[in-house]
Amino acid sequence: MDTTDPHPSRPHTSDLHTSHPHTSHPHRDHSGADVGTVAMAELLELDAEVLRSHLSELTDWLGELADREPAHIVDLGSGTGTGAIALAQRFPQAAVTAVDVSPQMLHRLSEKVLALGLADRVRGVRADLDDGWPVPDTSDLVWAAASLHHMADPDRVLADAFDALRPGGLLAVTEMDFFPRFLPDDIGVGRPGLEARLHAALNRRPAAVWTAHLARAGFAPEAERIFVIDLPAPLPAAAARYAQVCLRKLRSHLDGQLSADDLAALDTVIEGEGPTASCDARTSLSAPPGRRGWSAAPSDRGVPGGAPCRLRCGGRAARPRQATGGAAAADASPHRRPSTPCGS
């Protein structure tokens, strides 16, 4: 599959939820942390805080779909663990393995689970999923929140997830259609409709659809759902900062896409200048149509005689598990994490 983005200058919406670094020479702050990773960590955590009700809706949906309470959950591309922690809280008997390539993200995960009293159930594993499946244990639930498109071969990762799930287990994939809308039509500077023009300039990518990928990996897709994000006033306290960080990220892709007047107005909003032209002026938040979720099972659910799903779907025969081993798949326990502060 060709995963090349035909519009590389445009931000992918799931940059909100992934932590894979792609720069060879990242810029670092005074603590030595990758500045891009620090910024992504803040964005991920703001997203989870502001859209907490959406995350709860997602995990409740998985609870409805699961055939039983999961004992082991794997979060692929976990970042700072907003999803892993939400899953651990929704399923209080489950152990959660959070897989990410970034040691800074996993360090922040470790800090959070310690503070929440979840360190005995949530652990981080540092691994690059392009190198193979890093979790030897069988899983009841595999969760991939806006991370699959970053894989060099997402079909292979899905096939590995198939092999890792127990019969009756569940795979859940989520994607975000585009960044939320934050601003009123008239922000008090420039022409009305600034945010609409911003979205029109950057949101030209078709929505991600994973159904065919799931079927190729041998899964039987069970459900697809659109989660509408529409938060009325009063917004959470962190919403203004969330808007500022999101708009700043979008601004970095807009040179040559909007007029000079629009860019100047957007810069005014981002920097919070003026009594009304700021992110604090927003009275609601929406992300039409929202975020999409797919669930699929590799199991023998409802199949007489326990025939595996691959036989039902015409999929492949089981393959030997590819081991990764080594430092790349090392358990990211607190004493093995770097001391530089970061988050996701």
CSV table of C-alpha atoms in Angstrom, one decimal:
chain,number,residue,atom,x,y,z
A,1,MET,CA,0.0,0.0,0.0
A,2,ASP,CA,1.3,3.5,-0.9
A,3,THR,CA,1.1,5.5,2.3
A,4,THR,CA,2.7,8.6,0.8
A,5,ASP,CA,0.8,11.8,1.6
A,6,PRO,CA,0.1,13.6,-1.7
A,7,HIS,CA,-0.2,16.8,0.4
A,8,PRO,CA,2.7,16.7,2.8
A,9,SER,CA,2.4,20.3,3.8
A,10,ARG,CA,-1.0,19.6,5.3
A,11,PRO,CA,-1.3,18.5,8.9
A,12,HIS,CA,-2.8,15.1,9.5
A,13,THR,CA,-5.6,15.3,12.1
A,14,SER,CA,-4.3,12.4,14.0
A,15,ASP,CA,-1.1,14.3,14.8
A,16,LEU,CA,-3.3,15.1,17.8
A,17,HIS,CA,-2.9,11.5,19.0
A,18,THR,CA,0.4,10.2,17.9
A,19,SER,CA,3.9,10.6,19.1
A,20,HIS,CA,6.1,9.1,16.4
A,21,PRO,CA,9.0,11.4,15.7
A,22,HIS,CA,10.0,11.7,12.0
A,23,THR,CA,12.8,14.3,12.2
A,24,SER,CA,16.4,13.2,12.0
A,25,HIS,CA,17.7,16.1,14.0
A,26,PRO,CA,14.9,17.2,16.5
A,27,HIS,CA,15.3,20.6,18.2
A,28,ARG,CA,15.7,20.3,22.0
A,29,ASP,CA,14.8,22.6,24.9
A,30,HIS,CA,17.1,23.4,27.8
A,31,SER,CA,16.3,20.1,29.5
A,32,GLY,CA,17.3,18.1,26.4
A,33,ALA,CA,13.8,17.1,25.5
A,34,ASP,CA,12.7,17.1,21.9
A,35,VAL,CA,10.7,20.3,21.5
A,36,GLY,CA,8.3,18.7,19.0
A,37,THR,CA,7.6,15.9,21.4
A,38,VAL,CA,7.0,18.3,24.2
A,39,ALA,CA,4.5,20.3,22.1
A,40,MET,CA,2.8,17.1,21.0
A,41,ALA,CA,2.5,15.9,24.5
A,42,GLU,CA,0.8,19.1,25.6
A,43,LEU,CA,-1.6,18.8,22.7
A,44,LEU,CA,-2.5,15.2,23.5
A,45,GLU,CA,-3.2,15.9,27.1
A,46,LEU,CA,-5.2,19.0,26.4
A,47,ASP,CA,-7.3,17.0,23.9
A,48,ALA,CA,-8.0,14.4,26.5
A,49,GLU,CA,-8.9,17.0,29.1
A,50,VAL,CA,-11.2,19.1,27.0
A,51,LEU,CA,-12.8,16.1,25.3
A,52,ARG,CA,-13.0,13.9,28.4
A,53,SER,CA,-16.7,13.1,27.7
A,54,HIS,CA,-15.9,12.0,24.2
A,55,LEU,CA,-13.1,9.6,25.5
A,56,SER,CA,-15.6,8.2,28.1
A,57,GLU,CA,-18.1,7.7,25.3
A,58,LEU,CA,-15.5,5.7,23.3
A,59,THR,CA,-14.5,3.5,26.2
A,60,ASP,CA,-18.2,2.9,27.2
A,61,TRP,CA,-18.8,1.8,23.6
A,62,LEU,CA,-16.0,-0.7,23.8
A,63,GLY,CA,-17.5,-2.0,27.1
A,64,GLU,CA,-20.8,-2.6,25.2
A,65,LEU,CA,-19.0,-4.5,22.4
A,66,ALA,CA,-16.6,-6.7,24.5
A,67,ASP,CA,-17.8,-10.2,25.1
A,68,ARG,CA,-16.4,-10.1,28.6
A,69,GLU,CA,-14.4,-7.8,30.9
A,70,PRO,CA,-10.9,-7.6,29.3
A,71,ALA,CA,-8.0,-8.9,31.4
A,72,HIS,CA,-5.2,-7.5,29.1
A,73,ILE,CA,-5.4,-4.4,26.9
A,74,VAL,CA,-2.8,-3.2,24.4
A,75,ASP,CA,-2.7,0.5,23.4
A,76,LEU,CA,-0.8,1.0,20.1
A,77,GLY,CA,0.9,4.4,19.8
A,78,SER,CA,-0.1,5.4,23.3
A,79,GLY,CA,1.6,8.7,23.6
A,80,THR,CA,1.5,9.9,27.1
A,81,GLY,CA,-1.2,7.3,27.9
A,82,THR,CA,-4.5,9.3,27.8
A,83,GLY,CA,-6.2,6.4,26.1
A,84,ALA,CA,-4.4,3.7,28.2
A,85,ILE,CA,-5.4,5.4,31.4
A,86,ALA,CA,-9.0,5.9,30.3
A,87,LEU,CA,-9.1,2.2,29.4
A,88,ALA,CA,-7.7,1.2,32.8
A,89,GLN,CA,-10.2,3.3,34.6
A,90,ARG,CA,-13.1,1.9,32.5
A,91,PHE,CA,-12.0,-1.7,32.9
A,92,PRO,CA,-10.7,-1.9,36.5
A,93,GLN,CA,-9.6,-5.5,36.4
A,94,ALA,CA,-7.5,-5.1,33.2
A,95,ALA,CA,-3.7,-4.8,32.9
A,96,VAL,CA,-2.9,-2.3,30.1
A,97,THR,CA,0.3,-2.3,28.0
A,98,ALA,CA,1.0,1.1,26.4
A,99,VAL,CA,3.3,0.8,23.4
A,100,ASP,CA,5.1,3.9,22.0
A,101,VAL,CA,8.3,4.7,20.3
A,102,SER,CA,9.1,7.8,22.3
A,103,PRO,CA,10.8,7.4,25.7
A,104,GLN,CA,9.7,11.0,26.6
A,105,MET,CA,6.1,10.0,26.1
A,106,LEU,CA,6.5,6.9,28.1
A,107,HIS,CA,8.2,8.8,30.9
A,108,ARG,CA,5.2,11.0,31.2
A,109,LEU,CA,2.9,8.0,31.2
A,110,SER,CA,4.9,6.6,34.1
A,111,GLU,CA,4.5,9.8,36.0
A,112,LYS,CA,0.7,9.9,35.5
A,113,VAL,CA,0.0,6.3,36.4
A,114,LEU,CA,2.1,6.6,39.6
A,115,ALA,CA,0.1,9.7,40.5
A,116,LEU,CA,-3.2,8.0,39.8
A,117,GLY,CA,-2.3,4.8,41.6
A,118,LEU,CA,-2.4,2.7,38.4
A,119,ALA,CA,1.3,1.7,38.2
A,120,ASP,CA,0.5,-1.9,39.1
A,121,ARG,CA,-1.9,-2.2,36.1
A,122,VAL,CA,-0.5,0.1,33.4
A,123,ARG,CA,3.0,-0.3,32.0
A,124,GLY,CA,4.8,1.3,29.1
A,125,VAL,CA,6.7,-0.7,26.4
A,126,ARG,CA,9.1,1.3,24.2
A,127,ALA,CA,8.9,-0.2,20.7
A,128,ASP,CA,8.7,0.8,17.0
A,129,LEU,CA,5.7,-1.2,15.6
A,130,ASP,CA,7.3,-1.1,12.2
A,131,ASP,CA,9.9,-3.5,13.6
A,132,GLY,CA,7.3,-6.1,14.7
A,133,TRP,CA,4.9,-6.9,17.5
A,134,PRO,CA,6.5,-6.2,20.9
A,135,VAL,CA,3.9,-7.7,23.3
A,136,PRO,CA,4.3,-11.5,23.9
A,137,ASP,CA,1.1,-11.9,25.9
A,138,THR,CA,-2.3,-12.7,24.5
A,139,SER,CA,-4.6,-9.7,24.5
A,140,ASP,CA,-8.4,-9.3,25.0
A,141,LEU,CA,-8.5,-5.8,23.5
A,142,VAL,CA,-6.2,-3.9,21.2
A,143,TRP,CA,-6.7,-0.2,20.8
A,144,ALA,CA,-5.2,2.0,18.0
A,145,ALA,CA,-6.2,5.6,18.4
A,146,ALA,CA,-5.1,7.6,15.3
A,147,SER,CA,-1.8,5.7,15.1
A,148,LEU,CA,-2.2,3.2,12.2
A,149,HIS,CA,-1.6,5.6,9.4
A,150,HIS,CA,1.9,6.3,10.8
A,151,MET,CA,2.9,2.7,10.3
A,152,ALA,CA,4.9,1.8,7.2
A,153,ASP,CA,2.8,-1.3,6.7
A,154,PRO,CA,-0.5,-1.0,8.7
A,155,ASP,CA,-1.8,-4.2,7.2
A,156,ARG,CA,1.1,-6.1,8.8
A,157,VAL,CA,0.5,-4.4,12.2
A,158,LEU,CA,-3.2,-5.4,12.0
A,159,ALA,CA,-2.2,-8.9,11.1
A,160,ASP,CA,0.1,-9.0,14.2
A,161,ALA,CA,-2.8,-7.7,16.3
A,162,PHE,CA,-5.0,-10.5,14.9
A,163,ASP,CA,-2.4,-13.1,16.0
A,164,ALA,CA,-2.2,-11.4,19.5
A,165,LEU,CA,-5.9,-11.4,20.2
A,166,ARG,CA,-7.5,-14.3,22.0
A,167,PRO,CA,-10.6,-15.9,20.4
A,168,GLY,CA,-13.5,-13.5,21.3
A,169,GLY,CA,-11.1,-10.5,21.6
A,170,LEU,CA,-11.7,-7.1,20.1
A,171,LEU,CA,-9.8,-4.6,18.0
A,172,ALA,CA,-10.8,-0.9,18.2
A,173,VAL,CA,-9.5,1.7,15.7
A,174,THR,CA,-10.3,5.4,15.9
A,175,GLU,CA,-9.5,8.3,13.7
A,176,MET,CA,-10.3,12.1,13.8
A,177,ASP,CA,-11.8,13.6,10.7
A,178,PHE,CA,-10.2,17.0,11.3
A,179,PHE,CA,-9.2,19.5,13.9
A,180,PRO,CA,-12.1,21.0,16.0
A,181,ARG,CA,-13.6,24.4,15.3
A,182,PHE,CA,-13.0,26.9,18.0
A,183,LEU,CA,-13.7,30.4,16.7
A,184,PRO,CA,-17.0,32.4,16.2
A,185,ASP,CA,-17.7,33.5,12.7
A,186,ASP,CA,-16.8,37.1,13.6
A,187,ILE,CA,-13.7,37.2,15.8
A,188,GLY,CA,-13.5,41.0,15.9
A,189,VAL,CA,-10.5,41.3,13.5
A,190,GLY,CA,-10.3,40.7,9.8
A,191,ARG,CA,-13.1,39.4,7.6
A,192,PRO,CA,-15.7,37.1,9.2
A,193,GLY,CA,-15.4,33.3,8.4
A,194,LEU,CA,-11.6,33.0,9.1
A,195,GLU,CA,-11.8,29.5,10.6
A,196,ALA,CA,-14.0,28.3,7.8
A,197,ARG,CA,-11.4,29.5,5.2
A,198,LEU,CA,-8.6,27.9,7.3
A,199,HIS,CA,-10.4,24.5,7.3
A,200,ALA,CA,-11.2,24.8,3.6
A,201,ALA,CA,-7.5,25.4,2.8
A,202,LEU,CA,-6.2,22.4,4.8
A,203,ASN,CA,-9.0,19.9,5.2
A,204,ARG,CA,-8.9,18.4,1.7
A,205,ARG,CA,-7.9,14.9,2.7
A,206,PRO,CA,-10.7,12.2,2.6
A,207,ALA,CA,-11.6,10.7,5.9
A,208,ALA,CA,-9.6,7.6,6.8
A,209,VAL,CA,-11.4,4.3,6.3
A,210,TRP,CA,-10.0,1.1,7.8
A,211,THR,CA,-12.7,-1.4,6.9
A,212,ALA,CA,-10.8,-3.0,4.0
A,213,HIS,CA,-7.6,-3.1,5.9
A,214,LEU,CA,-9.3,-4.9,8.8
A,215,ALA,CA,-10.8,-7.5,6.4
A,216,ARG,CA,-7.4,-8.1,4.7
A,217,ALA,CA,-5.9,-8.9,8.1
A,218,GLY,CA,-8.6,-11.5,8.7
A,219,PHE,CA,-10.9,-9.5,11.0
A,220,ALA,CA,-14.6,-9.5,10.8
A,221,PRO,CA,-15.6,-5.8,11.2
A,222,GLU,CA,-18.4,-5.7,13.8
A,223,ALA,CA,-19.3,-2.0,14.1
A,224,GLU,CA,-18.5,1.4,12.8
A,225,ARG,CA,-19.6,4.6,14.6
A,226,ILE,CA,-19.2,8.3,14.2
A,227,PHE,CA,-18.7,10.2,17.5
A,228,VAL,CA,-20.0,13.8,17.1
A,229,ILE,CA,-18.0,16.3,19.1
A,230,ASP,CA,-20.1,19.4,20.0
A,231,LEU,CA,-19.4,20.9,23.4
A,232,PRO,CA,-21.7,23.8,24.4
A,233,ALA,CA,-20.7,26.6,26.8
A,234,PRO,CA,-19.4,26.7,29.4
A,235,LEU,CA,-16.3,25.0,28.0
A,236,PRO,CA,-13.7,23.3,30.2
A,237,ALA,CA,-11.1,25.7,31.7
A,238,ALA,CA,-8.4,24.2,29.4
A,239,ALA,CA,-10.3,24.9,26.2
A,240,ALA,CA,-8.7,28.3,25.5
A,241,ARG,CA,-5.2,26.8,25.7
A,242,TYR,CA,-6.3,23.8,23.6
A,243,ALA,CA,-7.6,26.1,20.9
A,244,GLN,CA,-4.4,28.1,21.0
A,245,VAL,CA,-2.2,25.1,20.6
A,246,CYS,CA,-4.3,23.5,17.8
A,247,LEU,CA,-4.5,26.8,15.9
A,248,ARG,CA,-0.8,27.3,16.2
A,249,LYS,CA,-0.2,23.9,14.8
A,250,LEU,CA,-2.5,24.6,11.9
A,251,ARG,CA,-0.9,28.0,11.4
A,252,SER,CA,2.5,26.3,10.7
A,253,HIS,CA,0.9,24.8,7.5
A,254,LEU,CA,-0.9,27.9,6.2
A,255,ASP,CA,1.8,30.0,4.5
A,256,GLY,CA,0.7,30.4,0.9
A,257,GLN,CA,-2.7,28.9,1.7
A,258,LEU,CA,-4.5,32.0,3.1
A,259,SER,CA,-4.3,35.7,2.3
A,260,ALA,CA,-1.9,37.9,4.3
A,261,ASP,CA,-4.8,39.6,6.0
A,262,ASP,CA,-6.2,36.2,7.1
A,263,LEU,CA,-2.8,35.1,8.4
A,264,ALA,CA,-2.4,38.3,10.3
A,265,ALA,CA,-5.9,37.9,11.9
A,266,LEU,CA,-5.1,34.4,12.9
A,267,ASP,CA,-1.8,35.4,14.4
A,268,THR,CA,-3.7,38.0,16.5
A,269,VAL,CA,-6.1,35.3,17.7
A,270,ILE,CA,-3.3,32.8,18.6
A,271,GLU,CA,-1.3,35.4,20.5
A,272,GLY,CA,-4.5,36.6,22.3
A,273,GLU,CA,-4.3,40.2,21.4
A,274,GLY,CA,-7.4,42.4,21.7
A,275,PRO,CA,-10.5,42.1,23.9
A,276,THR,CA,-12.4,39.7,21.5
A,277,ALA,CA,-9.8,38.4,19.1
A,278,SER,CA,-8.6,35.6,21.2
A,279,CYS,CA,-9.2,31.9,21.8
A,280,ASP,CA,-11.0,32.9,25.1
A,281,ALA,CA,-13.8,34.4,23.0
A,282,ARG,CA,-15.0,31.0,21.8
A,283,THR,CA,-18.3,29.9,23.4
A,284,SER,CA,-18.6,26.4,22.0
A,285,LEU,CA,-16.4,23.8,20.4
A,286,SER,CA,-17.2,21.4,17.6
A,287,ALA,CA,-15.5,19.0,15.3
A,288,PRO,CA,-17.9,18.0,12.5
A,289,PRO,CA,-18.5,15.2,11.9
A,290,GLY,CA,-16.2,14.2,14.7
A,291,ARG,CA,-14.2,11.0,15.3
A,292,ARG,CA,-14.7,7.6,13.8
A,293,GLY,CA,-14.4,4.3,15.4
A,294,TRP,CA,-14.2,0.8,14.0
A,295,SER,CA,-14.4,-2.4,16.0
A,296,ALA,CA,-13.5,-5.9,14.7
A,297,ALA,CA,-13.1,-9.4,16.0
A,298,PRO,CA,-10.7,-12.1,15.0
A,299,SER,CA,-12.6,-14.7,16.9
A,300,ASP,CA,-15.0,-17.7,16.4
A,301,ARG,CA,-17.9,-15.6,17.7
A,302,GLY,CA,-21.1,-17.3,16.6
A,303,VAL,CA,-19.3,-19.8,14.3
A,304,PRO,CA,-20.4,-23.4,14.9
A,305,GLY,CA,-17.4,-25.6,15.6
A,306,GLY,CA,-15.2,-22.7,16.5
A,307,ALA,CA,-13.9,-22.0,13.0
A,308,PRO,CA,-11.5,-19.1,13.2
A,309,CYS,CA,-12.4,-15.8,11.6
A,310,ARG,CA,-9.7,-16.1,9.0
A,311,LEU,CA,-11.6,-19.1,7.5
A,312,ARG,CA,-14.9,-17.1,7.5
A,313,CYS,CA,-13.2,-14.1,5.9
A,314,GLY,CA,-11.0,-15.9,3.4
A,315,GLY,CA,-8.0,-14.6,5.2
A,316,ARG,CA,-4.5,-16.0,5.7
A,317,ALA,CA,-3.3,-18.9,7.7
A,318,ALA,CA,-1.7,-18.1,11.0
A,319,ARG,CA,1.9,-16.9,10.8
A,320,PRO,CA,4.8,-17.2,13.3
A,321,ARG,CA,5.0,-14.2,15.6
A,322,GLN,CA,7.8,-11.8,14.8
A,323,ALA,CA,9.8,-11.1,17.9
A,324,THR,CA,11.4,-7.7,18.4
A,325,GLY,CA,13.3,-8.1,21.7
A,326,GLY,CA,16.2,-5.9,22.7
A,327,ALA,CA,16.2,-2.4,24.0
A,328,ALA,CA,13.6,-1.2,21.5
A,329,ALA,CA,11.0,-3.4,23.2
A,330,ALA,CA,12.2,-2.9,26.7
A,331,ASP,CA,9.7,-2.5,29.5
A,332,ALA,CA,9.6,1.3,30.1
A,333,SER,CA,9.5,1.0,33.8
A,334,PRO,CA,10.1,4.2,35.9
A,335,HIS,CA,13.7,3.5,36.7
A,336,ARG,CA,14.5,2.9,33.0
A,337,ARG,CA,12.9,6.1,31.8
A,338,PRO,CA,14.9,9.3,31.1
A,339,SER,CA,14.8,12.1,33.7
A,340,THR,CA,13.7,14.8,31.1
A,341,PRO,CA,10.1,15.9,31.7
A,342,CYS,CA,7.7,15.4,28.9
A,343,GLY,CA,4.2,14.2,28.3
A,344,SER,CA,1.6,13.0,25.8
